[in-house]
PDB file of C-alpha atoms in Angstrom:
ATOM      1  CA  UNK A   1     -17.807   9.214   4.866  1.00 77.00           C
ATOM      2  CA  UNK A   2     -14.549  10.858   5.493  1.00 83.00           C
ATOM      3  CA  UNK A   3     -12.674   7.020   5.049  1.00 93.00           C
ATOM      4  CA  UNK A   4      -9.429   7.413   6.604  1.00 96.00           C
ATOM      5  CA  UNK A   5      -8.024  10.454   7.737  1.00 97.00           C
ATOM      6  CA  UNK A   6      -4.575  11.564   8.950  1.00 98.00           C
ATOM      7  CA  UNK A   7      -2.835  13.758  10.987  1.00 97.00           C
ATOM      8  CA  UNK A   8      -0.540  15.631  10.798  1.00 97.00           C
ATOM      9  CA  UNK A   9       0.144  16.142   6.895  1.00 96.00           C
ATOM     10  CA  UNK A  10       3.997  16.747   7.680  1.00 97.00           C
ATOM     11  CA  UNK A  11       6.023  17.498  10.567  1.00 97.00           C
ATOM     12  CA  UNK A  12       9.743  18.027  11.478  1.00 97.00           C
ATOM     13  CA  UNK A  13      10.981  16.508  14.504  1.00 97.00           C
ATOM     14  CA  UNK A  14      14.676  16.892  16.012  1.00 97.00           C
ATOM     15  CA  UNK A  15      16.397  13.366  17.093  1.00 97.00           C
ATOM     16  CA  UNK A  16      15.354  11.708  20.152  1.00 96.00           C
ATOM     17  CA  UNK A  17      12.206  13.753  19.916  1.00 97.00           C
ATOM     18  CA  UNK A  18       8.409  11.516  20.768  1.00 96.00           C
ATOM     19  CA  UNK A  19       5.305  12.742  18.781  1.00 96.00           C
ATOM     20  CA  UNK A  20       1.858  10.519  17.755  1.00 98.00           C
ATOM     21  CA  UNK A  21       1.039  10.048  14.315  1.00 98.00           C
ATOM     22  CA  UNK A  22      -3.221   9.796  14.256  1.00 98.00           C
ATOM     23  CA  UNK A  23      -5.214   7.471  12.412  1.00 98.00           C
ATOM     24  CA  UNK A  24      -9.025   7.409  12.115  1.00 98.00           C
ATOM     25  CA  UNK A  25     -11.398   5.544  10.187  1.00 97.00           C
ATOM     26  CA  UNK A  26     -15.310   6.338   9.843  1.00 95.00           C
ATOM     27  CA  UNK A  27     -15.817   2.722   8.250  1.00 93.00           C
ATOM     28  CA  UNK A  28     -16.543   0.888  10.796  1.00 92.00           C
ATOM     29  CA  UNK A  29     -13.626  -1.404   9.600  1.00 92.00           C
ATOM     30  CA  UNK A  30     -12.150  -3.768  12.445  1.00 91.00           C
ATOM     31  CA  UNK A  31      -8.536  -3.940  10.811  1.00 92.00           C
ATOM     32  CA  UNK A  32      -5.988  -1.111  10.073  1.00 95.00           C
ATOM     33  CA  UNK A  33      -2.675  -0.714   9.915  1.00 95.00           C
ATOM     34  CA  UNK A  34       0.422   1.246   9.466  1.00 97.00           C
ATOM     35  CA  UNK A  35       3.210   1.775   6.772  1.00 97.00           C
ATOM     36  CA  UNK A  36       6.160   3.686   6.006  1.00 97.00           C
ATOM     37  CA  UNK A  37       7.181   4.513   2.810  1.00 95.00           C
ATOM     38  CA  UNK A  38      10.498   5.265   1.686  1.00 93.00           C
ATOM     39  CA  UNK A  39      12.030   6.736  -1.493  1.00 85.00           C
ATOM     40  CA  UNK A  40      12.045   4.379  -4.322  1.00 82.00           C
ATOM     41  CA  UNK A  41      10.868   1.723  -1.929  1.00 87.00           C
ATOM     42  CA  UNK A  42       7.379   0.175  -1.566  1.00 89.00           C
ATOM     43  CA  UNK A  43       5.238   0.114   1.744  1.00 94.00           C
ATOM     44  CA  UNK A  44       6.919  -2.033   4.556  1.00 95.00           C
ATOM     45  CA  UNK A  45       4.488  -2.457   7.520  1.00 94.00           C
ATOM     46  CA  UNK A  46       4.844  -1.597  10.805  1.00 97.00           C
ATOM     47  CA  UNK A  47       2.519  -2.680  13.048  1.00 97.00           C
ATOM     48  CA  UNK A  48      -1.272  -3.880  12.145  1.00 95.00           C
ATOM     49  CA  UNK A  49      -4.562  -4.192  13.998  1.00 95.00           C
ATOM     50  CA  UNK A  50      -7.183  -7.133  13.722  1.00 91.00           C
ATOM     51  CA  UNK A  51     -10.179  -5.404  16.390  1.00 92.00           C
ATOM     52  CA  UNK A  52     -10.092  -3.254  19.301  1.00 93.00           C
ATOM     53  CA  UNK A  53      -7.452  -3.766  21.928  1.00 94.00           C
ATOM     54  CA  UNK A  54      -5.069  -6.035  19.389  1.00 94.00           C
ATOM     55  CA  UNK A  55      -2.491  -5.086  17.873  1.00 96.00           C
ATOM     56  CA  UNK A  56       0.607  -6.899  16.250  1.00 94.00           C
ATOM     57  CA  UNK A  57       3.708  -6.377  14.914  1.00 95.00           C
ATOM     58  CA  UNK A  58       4.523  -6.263  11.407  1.00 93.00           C
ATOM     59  CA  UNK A  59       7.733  -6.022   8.899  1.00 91.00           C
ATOM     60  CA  UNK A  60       9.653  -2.662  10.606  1.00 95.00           C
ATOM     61  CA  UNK A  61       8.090  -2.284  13.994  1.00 96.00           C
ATOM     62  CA  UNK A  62      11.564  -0.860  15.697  1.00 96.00           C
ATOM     63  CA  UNK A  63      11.099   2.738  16.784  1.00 96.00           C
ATOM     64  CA  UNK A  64       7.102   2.450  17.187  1.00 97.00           C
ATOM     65  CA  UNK A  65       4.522   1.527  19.172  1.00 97.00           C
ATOM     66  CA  UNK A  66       0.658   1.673  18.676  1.00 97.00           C
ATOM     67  CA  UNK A  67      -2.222   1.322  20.690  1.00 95.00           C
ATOM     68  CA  UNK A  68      -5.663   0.546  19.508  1.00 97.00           C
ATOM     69  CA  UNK A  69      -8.758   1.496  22.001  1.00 96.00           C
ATOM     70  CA  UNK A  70     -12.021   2.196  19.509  1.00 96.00           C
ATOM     71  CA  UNK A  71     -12.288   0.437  16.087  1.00 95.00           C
ATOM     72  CA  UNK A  72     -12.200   3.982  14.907  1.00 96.00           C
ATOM     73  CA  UNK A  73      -8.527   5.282  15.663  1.00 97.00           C
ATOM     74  CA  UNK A  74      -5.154   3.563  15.403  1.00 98.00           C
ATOM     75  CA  UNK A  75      -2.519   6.174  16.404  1.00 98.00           C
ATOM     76  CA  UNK A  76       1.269   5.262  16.001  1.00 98.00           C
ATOM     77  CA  UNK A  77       4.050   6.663  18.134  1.00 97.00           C
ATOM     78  CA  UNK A  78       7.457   7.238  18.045  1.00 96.00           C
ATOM     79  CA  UNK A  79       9.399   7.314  21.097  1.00 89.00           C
ATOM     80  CA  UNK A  80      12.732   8.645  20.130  1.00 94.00           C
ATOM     81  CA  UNK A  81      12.461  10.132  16.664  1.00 96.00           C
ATOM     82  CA  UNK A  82      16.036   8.855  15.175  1.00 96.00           C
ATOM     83  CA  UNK A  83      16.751   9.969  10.851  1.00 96.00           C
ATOM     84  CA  UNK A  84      16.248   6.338   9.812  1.00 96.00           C
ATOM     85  CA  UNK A  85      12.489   7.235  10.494  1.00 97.00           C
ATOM     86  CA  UNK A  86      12.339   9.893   8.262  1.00 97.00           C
ATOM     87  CA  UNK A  87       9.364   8.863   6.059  1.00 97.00           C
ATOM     88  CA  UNK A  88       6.047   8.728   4.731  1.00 97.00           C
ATOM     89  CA  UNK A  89       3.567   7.098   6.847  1.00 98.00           C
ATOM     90  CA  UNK A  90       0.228   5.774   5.516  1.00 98.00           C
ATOM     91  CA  UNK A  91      -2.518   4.102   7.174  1.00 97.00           C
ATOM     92  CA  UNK A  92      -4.900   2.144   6.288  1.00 95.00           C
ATOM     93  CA  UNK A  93      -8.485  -0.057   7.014  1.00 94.00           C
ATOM     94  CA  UNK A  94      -9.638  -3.298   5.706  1.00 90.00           C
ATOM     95  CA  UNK A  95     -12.804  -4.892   6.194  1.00 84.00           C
ATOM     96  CA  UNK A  96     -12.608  -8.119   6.169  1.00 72.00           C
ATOM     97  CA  UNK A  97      -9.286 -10.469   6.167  1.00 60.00           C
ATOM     98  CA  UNK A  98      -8.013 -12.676   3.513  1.00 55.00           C
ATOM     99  CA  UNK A  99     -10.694 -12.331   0.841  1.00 55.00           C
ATOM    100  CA  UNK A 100      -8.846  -9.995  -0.942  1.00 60.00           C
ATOM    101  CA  UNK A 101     -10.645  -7.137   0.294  1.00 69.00           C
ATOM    102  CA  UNK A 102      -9.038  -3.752  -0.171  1.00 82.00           C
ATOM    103  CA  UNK A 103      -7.083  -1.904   2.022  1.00 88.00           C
ATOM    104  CA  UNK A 104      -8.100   1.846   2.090  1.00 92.00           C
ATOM    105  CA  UNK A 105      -5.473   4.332   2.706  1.00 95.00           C
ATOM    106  CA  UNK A 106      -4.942   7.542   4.012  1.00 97.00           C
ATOM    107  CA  UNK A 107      -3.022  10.719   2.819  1.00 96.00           C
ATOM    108  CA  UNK A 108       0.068  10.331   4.467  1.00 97.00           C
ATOM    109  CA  UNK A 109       2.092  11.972   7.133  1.00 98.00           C
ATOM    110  CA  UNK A 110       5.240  12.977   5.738  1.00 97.00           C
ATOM    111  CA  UNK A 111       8.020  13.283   8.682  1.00 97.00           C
ATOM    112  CA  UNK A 112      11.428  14.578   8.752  1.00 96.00           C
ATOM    113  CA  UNK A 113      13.949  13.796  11.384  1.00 97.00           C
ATOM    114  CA  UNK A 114      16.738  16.510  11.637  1.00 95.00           C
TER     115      UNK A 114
ATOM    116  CA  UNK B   1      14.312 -10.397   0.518  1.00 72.00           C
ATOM    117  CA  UNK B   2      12.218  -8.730  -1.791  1.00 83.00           C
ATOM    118  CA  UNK B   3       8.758 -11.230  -1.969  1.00 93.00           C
ATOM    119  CA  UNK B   4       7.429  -8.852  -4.899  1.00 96.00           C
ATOM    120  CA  UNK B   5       9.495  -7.109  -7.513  1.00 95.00           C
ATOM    121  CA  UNK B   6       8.393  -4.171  -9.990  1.00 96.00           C
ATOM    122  CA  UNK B   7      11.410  -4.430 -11.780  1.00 92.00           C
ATOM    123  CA  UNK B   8      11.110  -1.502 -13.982  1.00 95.00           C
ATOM    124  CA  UNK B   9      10.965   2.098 -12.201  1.00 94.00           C
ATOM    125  CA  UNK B  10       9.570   3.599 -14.766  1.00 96.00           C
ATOM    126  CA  UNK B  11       7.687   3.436 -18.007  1.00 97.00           C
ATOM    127  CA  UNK B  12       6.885   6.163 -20.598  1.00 98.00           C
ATOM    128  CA  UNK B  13       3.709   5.640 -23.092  1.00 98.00           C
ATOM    129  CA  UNK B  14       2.058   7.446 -25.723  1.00 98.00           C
ATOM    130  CA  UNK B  15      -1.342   8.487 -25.167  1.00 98.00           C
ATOM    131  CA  UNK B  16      -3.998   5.996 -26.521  1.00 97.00           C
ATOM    132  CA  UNK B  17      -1.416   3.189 -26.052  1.00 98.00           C
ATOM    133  CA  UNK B  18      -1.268   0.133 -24.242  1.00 98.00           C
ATOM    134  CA  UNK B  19       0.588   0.102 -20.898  1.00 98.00           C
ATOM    135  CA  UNK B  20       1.596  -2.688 -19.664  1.00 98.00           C
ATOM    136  CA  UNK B  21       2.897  -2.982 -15.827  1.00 98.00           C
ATOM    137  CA  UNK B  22       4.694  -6.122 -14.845  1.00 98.00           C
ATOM    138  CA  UNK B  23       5.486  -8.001 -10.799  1.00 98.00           C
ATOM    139  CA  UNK B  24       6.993 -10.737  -9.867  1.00 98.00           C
ATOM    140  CA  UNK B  25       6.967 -12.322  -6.889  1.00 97.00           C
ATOM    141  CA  UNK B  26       8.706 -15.453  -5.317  1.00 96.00           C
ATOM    142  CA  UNK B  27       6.006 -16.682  -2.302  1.00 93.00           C
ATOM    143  CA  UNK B  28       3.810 -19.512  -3.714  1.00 93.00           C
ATOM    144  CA  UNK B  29       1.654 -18.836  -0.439  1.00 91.00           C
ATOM    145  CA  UNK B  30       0.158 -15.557  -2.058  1.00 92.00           C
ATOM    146  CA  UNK B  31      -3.439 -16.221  -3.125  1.00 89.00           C
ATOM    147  CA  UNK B  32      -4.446 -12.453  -4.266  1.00 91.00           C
ATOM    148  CA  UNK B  33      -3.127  -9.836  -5.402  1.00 94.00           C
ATOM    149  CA  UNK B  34      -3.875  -6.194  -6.301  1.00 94.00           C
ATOM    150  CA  UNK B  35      -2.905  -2.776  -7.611  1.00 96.00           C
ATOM    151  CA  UNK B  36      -3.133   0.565  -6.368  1.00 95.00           C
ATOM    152  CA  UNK B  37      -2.664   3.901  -7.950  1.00 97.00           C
ATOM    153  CA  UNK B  38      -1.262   6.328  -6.404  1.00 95.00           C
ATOM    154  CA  UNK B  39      -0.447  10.138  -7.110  1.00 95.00           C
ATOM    155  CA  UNK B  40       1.726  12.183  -5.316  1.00 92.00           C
ATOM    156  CA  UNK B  41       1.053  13.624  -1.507  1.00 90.00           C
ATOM    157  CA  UNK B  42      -1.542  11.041  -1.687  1.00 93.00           C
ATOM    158  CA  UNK B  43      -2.264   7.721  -0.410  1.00 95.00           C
ATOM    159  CA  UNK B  44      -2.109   4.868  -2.673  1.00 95.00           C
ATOM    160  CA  UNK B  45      -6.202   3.897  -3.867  1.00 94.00           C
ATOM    161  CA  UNK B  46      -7.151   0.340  -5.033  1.00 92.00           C
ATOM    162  CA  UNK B  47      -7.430   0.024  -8.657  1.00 94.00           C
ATOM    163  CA  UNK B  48      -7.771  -4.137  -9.174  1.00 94.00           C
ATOM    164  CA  UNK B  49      -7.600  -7.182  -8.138  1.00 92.00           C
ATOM    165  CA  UNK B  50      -7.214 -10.756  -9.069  1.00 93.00           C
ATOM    166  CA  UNK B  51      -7.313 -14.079  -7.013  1.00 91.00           C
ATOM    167  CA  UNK B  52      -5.117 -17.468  -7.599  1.00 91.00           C
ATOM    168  CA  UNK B  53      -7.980 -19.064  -9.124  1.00 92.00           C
ATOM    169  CA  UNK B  54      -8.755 -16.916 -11.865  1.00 93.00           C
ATOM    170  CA  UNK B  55      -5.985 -15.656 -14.877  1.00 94.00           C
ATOM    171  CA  UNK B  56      -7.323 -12.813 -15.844  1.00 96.00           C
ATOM    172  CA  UNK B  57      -9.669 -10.131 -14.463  1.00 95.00           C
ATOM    173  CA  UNK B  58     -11.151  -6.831 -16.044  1.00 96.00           C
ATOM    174  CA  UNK B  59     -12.167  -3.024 -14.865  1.00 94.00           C
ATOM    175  CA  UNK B  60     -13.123  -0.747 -18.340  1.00 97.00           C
ATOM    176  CA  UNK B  61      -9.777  -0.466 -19.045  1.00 98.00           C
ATOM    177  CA  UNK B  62      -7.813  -2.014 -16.877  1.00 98.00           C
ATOM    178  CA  UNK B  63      -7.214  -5.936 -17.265  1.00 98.00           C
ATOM    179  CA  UNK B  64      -4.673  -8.049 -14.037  1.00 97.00           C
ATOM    180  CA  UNK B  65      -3.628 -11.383 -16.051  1.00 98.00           C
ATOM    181  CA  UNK B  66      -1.817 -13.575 -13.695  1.00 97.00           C
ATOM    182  CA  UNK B  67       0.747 -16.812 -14.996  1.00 97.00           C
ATOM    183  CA  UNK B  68       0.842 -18.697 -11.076  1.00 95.00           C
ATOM    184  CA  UNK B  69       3.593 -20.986 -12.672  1.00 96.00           C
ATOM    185  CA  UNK B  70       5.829 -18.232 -14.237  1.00 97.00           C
ATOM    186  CA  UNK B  71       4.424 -15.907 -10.350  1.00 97.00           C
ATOM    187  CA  UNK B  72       4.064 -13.350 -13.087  1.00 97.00           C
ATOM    188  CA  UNK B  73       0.979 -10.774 -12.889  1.00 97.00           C
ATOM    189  CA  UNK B  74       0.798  -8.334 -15.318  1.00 98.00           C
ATOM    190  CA  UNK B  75      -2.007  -5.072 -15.539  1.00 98.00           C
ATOM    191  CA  UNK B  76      -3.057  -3.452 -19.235  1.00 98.00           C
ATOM    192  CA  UNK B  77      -4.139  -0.431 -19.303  1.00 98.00           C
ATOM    193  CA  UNK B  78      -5.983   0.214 -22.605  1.00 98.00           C
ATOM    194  CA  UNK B  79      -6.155   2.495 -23.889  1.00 98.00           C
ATOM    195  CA  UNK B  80      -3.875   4.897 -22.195  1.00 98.00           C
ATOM    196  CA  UNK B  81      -4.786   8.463 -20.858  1.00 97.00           C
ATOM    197  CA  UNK B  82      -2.678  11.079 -19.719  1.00 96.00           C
ATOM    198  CA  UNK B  83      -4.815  10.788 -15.765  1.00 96.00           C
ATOM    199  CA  UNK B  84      -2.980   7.730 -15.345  1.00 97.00           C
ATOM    200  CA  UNK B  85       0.549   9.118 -14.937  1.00 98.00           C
ATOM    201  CA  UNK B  86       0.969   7.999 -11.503  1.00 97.00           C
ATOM    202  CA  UNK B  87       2.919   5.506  -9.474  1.00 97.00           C
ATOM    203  CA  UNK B  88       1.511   1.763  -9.735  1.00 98.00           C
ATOM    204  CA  UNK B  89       2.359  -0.544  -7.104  1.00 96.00           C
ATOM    205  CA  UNK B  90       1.795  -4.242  -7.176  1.00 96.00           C
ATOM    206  CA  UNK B  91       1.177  -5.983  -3.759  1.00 94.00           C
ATOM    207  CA  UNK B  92       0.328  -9.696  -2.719  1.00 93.00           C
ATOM    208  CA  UNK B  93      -1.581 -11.127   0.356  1.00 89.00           C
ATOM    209  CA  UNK B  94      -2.313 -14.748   1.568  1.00 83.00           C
ATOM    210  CA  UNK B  95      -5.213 -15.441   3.261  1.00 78.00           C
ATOM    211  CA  UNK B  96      -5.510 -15.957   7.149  1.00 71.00           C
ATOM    212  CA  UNK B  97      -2.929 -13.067   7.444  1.00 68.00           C
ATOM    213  CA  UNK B  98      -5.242 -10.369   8.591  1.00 68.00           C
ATOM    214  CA  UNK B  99      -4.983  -9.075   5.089  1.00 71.00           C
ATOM    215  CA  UNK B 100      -1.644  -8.673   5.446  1.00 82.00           C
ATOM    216  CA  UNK B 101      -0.105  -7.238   2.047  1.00 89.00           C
ATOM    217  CA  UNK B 102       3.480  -7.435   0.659  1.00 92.00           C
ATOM    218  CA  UNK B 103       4.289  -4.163  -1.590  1.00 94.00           C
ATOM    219  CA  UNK B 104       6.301  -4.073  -4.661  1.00 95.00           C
ATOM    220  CA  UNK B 105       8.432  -1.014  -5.158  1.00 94.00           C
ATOM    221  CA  UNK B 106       6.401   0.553  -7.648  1.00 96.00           C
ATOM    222  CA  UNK B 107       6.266   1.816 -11.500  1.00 97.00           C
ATOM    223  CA  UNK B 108       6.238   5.559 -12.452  1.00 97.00           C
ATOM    224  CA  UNK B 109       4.151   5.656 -15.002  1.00 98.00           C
ATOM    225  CA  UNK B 110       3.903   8.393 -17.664  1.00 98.00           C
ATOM    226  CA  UNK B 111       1.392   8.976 -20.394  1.00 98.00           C
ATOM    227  CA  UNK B 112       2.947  11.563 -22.978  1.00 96.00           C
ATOM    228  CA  UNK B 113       0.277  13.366 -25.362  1.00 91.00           C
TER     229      UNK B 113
END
């Protein structure tokens, strides 16, 4: 199993550019979601996703959106890239909800807004 | 409002030593918590856990104790190697929130030889 995989590993956008940040994950988990870290901070979320074709908002969710058509993929996008958003984004799959069940994580996407 | 503090940044040990991490964290809702490790330009792995109804769980060396009355949790790390130096980030989830997690801000840890 590859777990969860993202792409790209880092990209530079210019303000009030769009680009898609992918997500996949080959564990046949039903919930995933997205978070940004910052320096020195911890992981604020961003949007989450309990099953195919549901998605919700979560902590930060200004400046995003995110779709969610297979289990597998859970891609986040930015519609005007603004240099608040520079970050490092991390997704990540869960199996089950609320039993304490791990979260597994991706590398990261690190993106810089210039 | 920060829900779960790391208060110290960082924290320096000598190799063979016990580390000890420390969170706080102010909502009584949270019934688990957990720790992940994680190095850098990577994403954070799991490393422990530890539910409301238990005070203390072990890993080889790794030990969670939580205090629910002081909302204290603590993780040992004994004895310390120098593969540990990494970021440790505490985080705190309720259940029936889709496994929603809160994130602490993290402890740089360093194991010196």
């Amino acid at each position: 199993n590859a777990g969860v995989t993202q792409t790209p590993k880092f990209r530079i956008l210019k303000i009030g550019q769009s680009m898609t940040l992918q997500c996949a994950q080959d564990m046949n988990h039903n919930y995933m979601y997205w978070y940004r870290q910052d320096p020195g901070m911890g992981l604020k979320l961003i949007y989450y996703s309990v099953g195919a074709g549901i998605t919700d908002k979560g902590e930060v969710p200004n400046g995003y959106n995110v779709s969610r058509s297979t289990t597998e993929d859970f891609p986040l996008r930015l519609e005007l890239a603004a240099p608040s958003q520079t970050s490092v984004y991390f997704c990540a799959s869960s199996y089950k909800p609320g039993s304490g069940e791990t979260q597994y994580f991706g590398p990261g996407t690190r993106l810089l807004v210039l | 409002d920060q829900q779960v503090k790391q208060n110290s940044p960082s924290l320096s040990v000598q190799e063979g030593r016990i580390s000890i991490l420390n969170c706080d964290y102010t909502n009584s809702m949270f019934d688990y918590f957990l720790w992940y490790k994680k190095y850098p330009a990577e994403g954070p792995t799991f490393l422990i856990s530890i539910s409301s109804i238990k005070d203390k769980n072990e890993d080889g060396r790794f030990t969670v104790f939580l205090n629910k009355s002081a909302k204290h949790l603590s993780l040992h790390i004994v004895p310390s190697q120098p593969g540990d130096s990494a970021v440790y980030f505490c985080a705190a989830g309720y259940t029936g929130t889709a496994s929603k997690l809160t994130f602490g801000t993290g402890t740089r840890l360093q194991v010196t030889l």
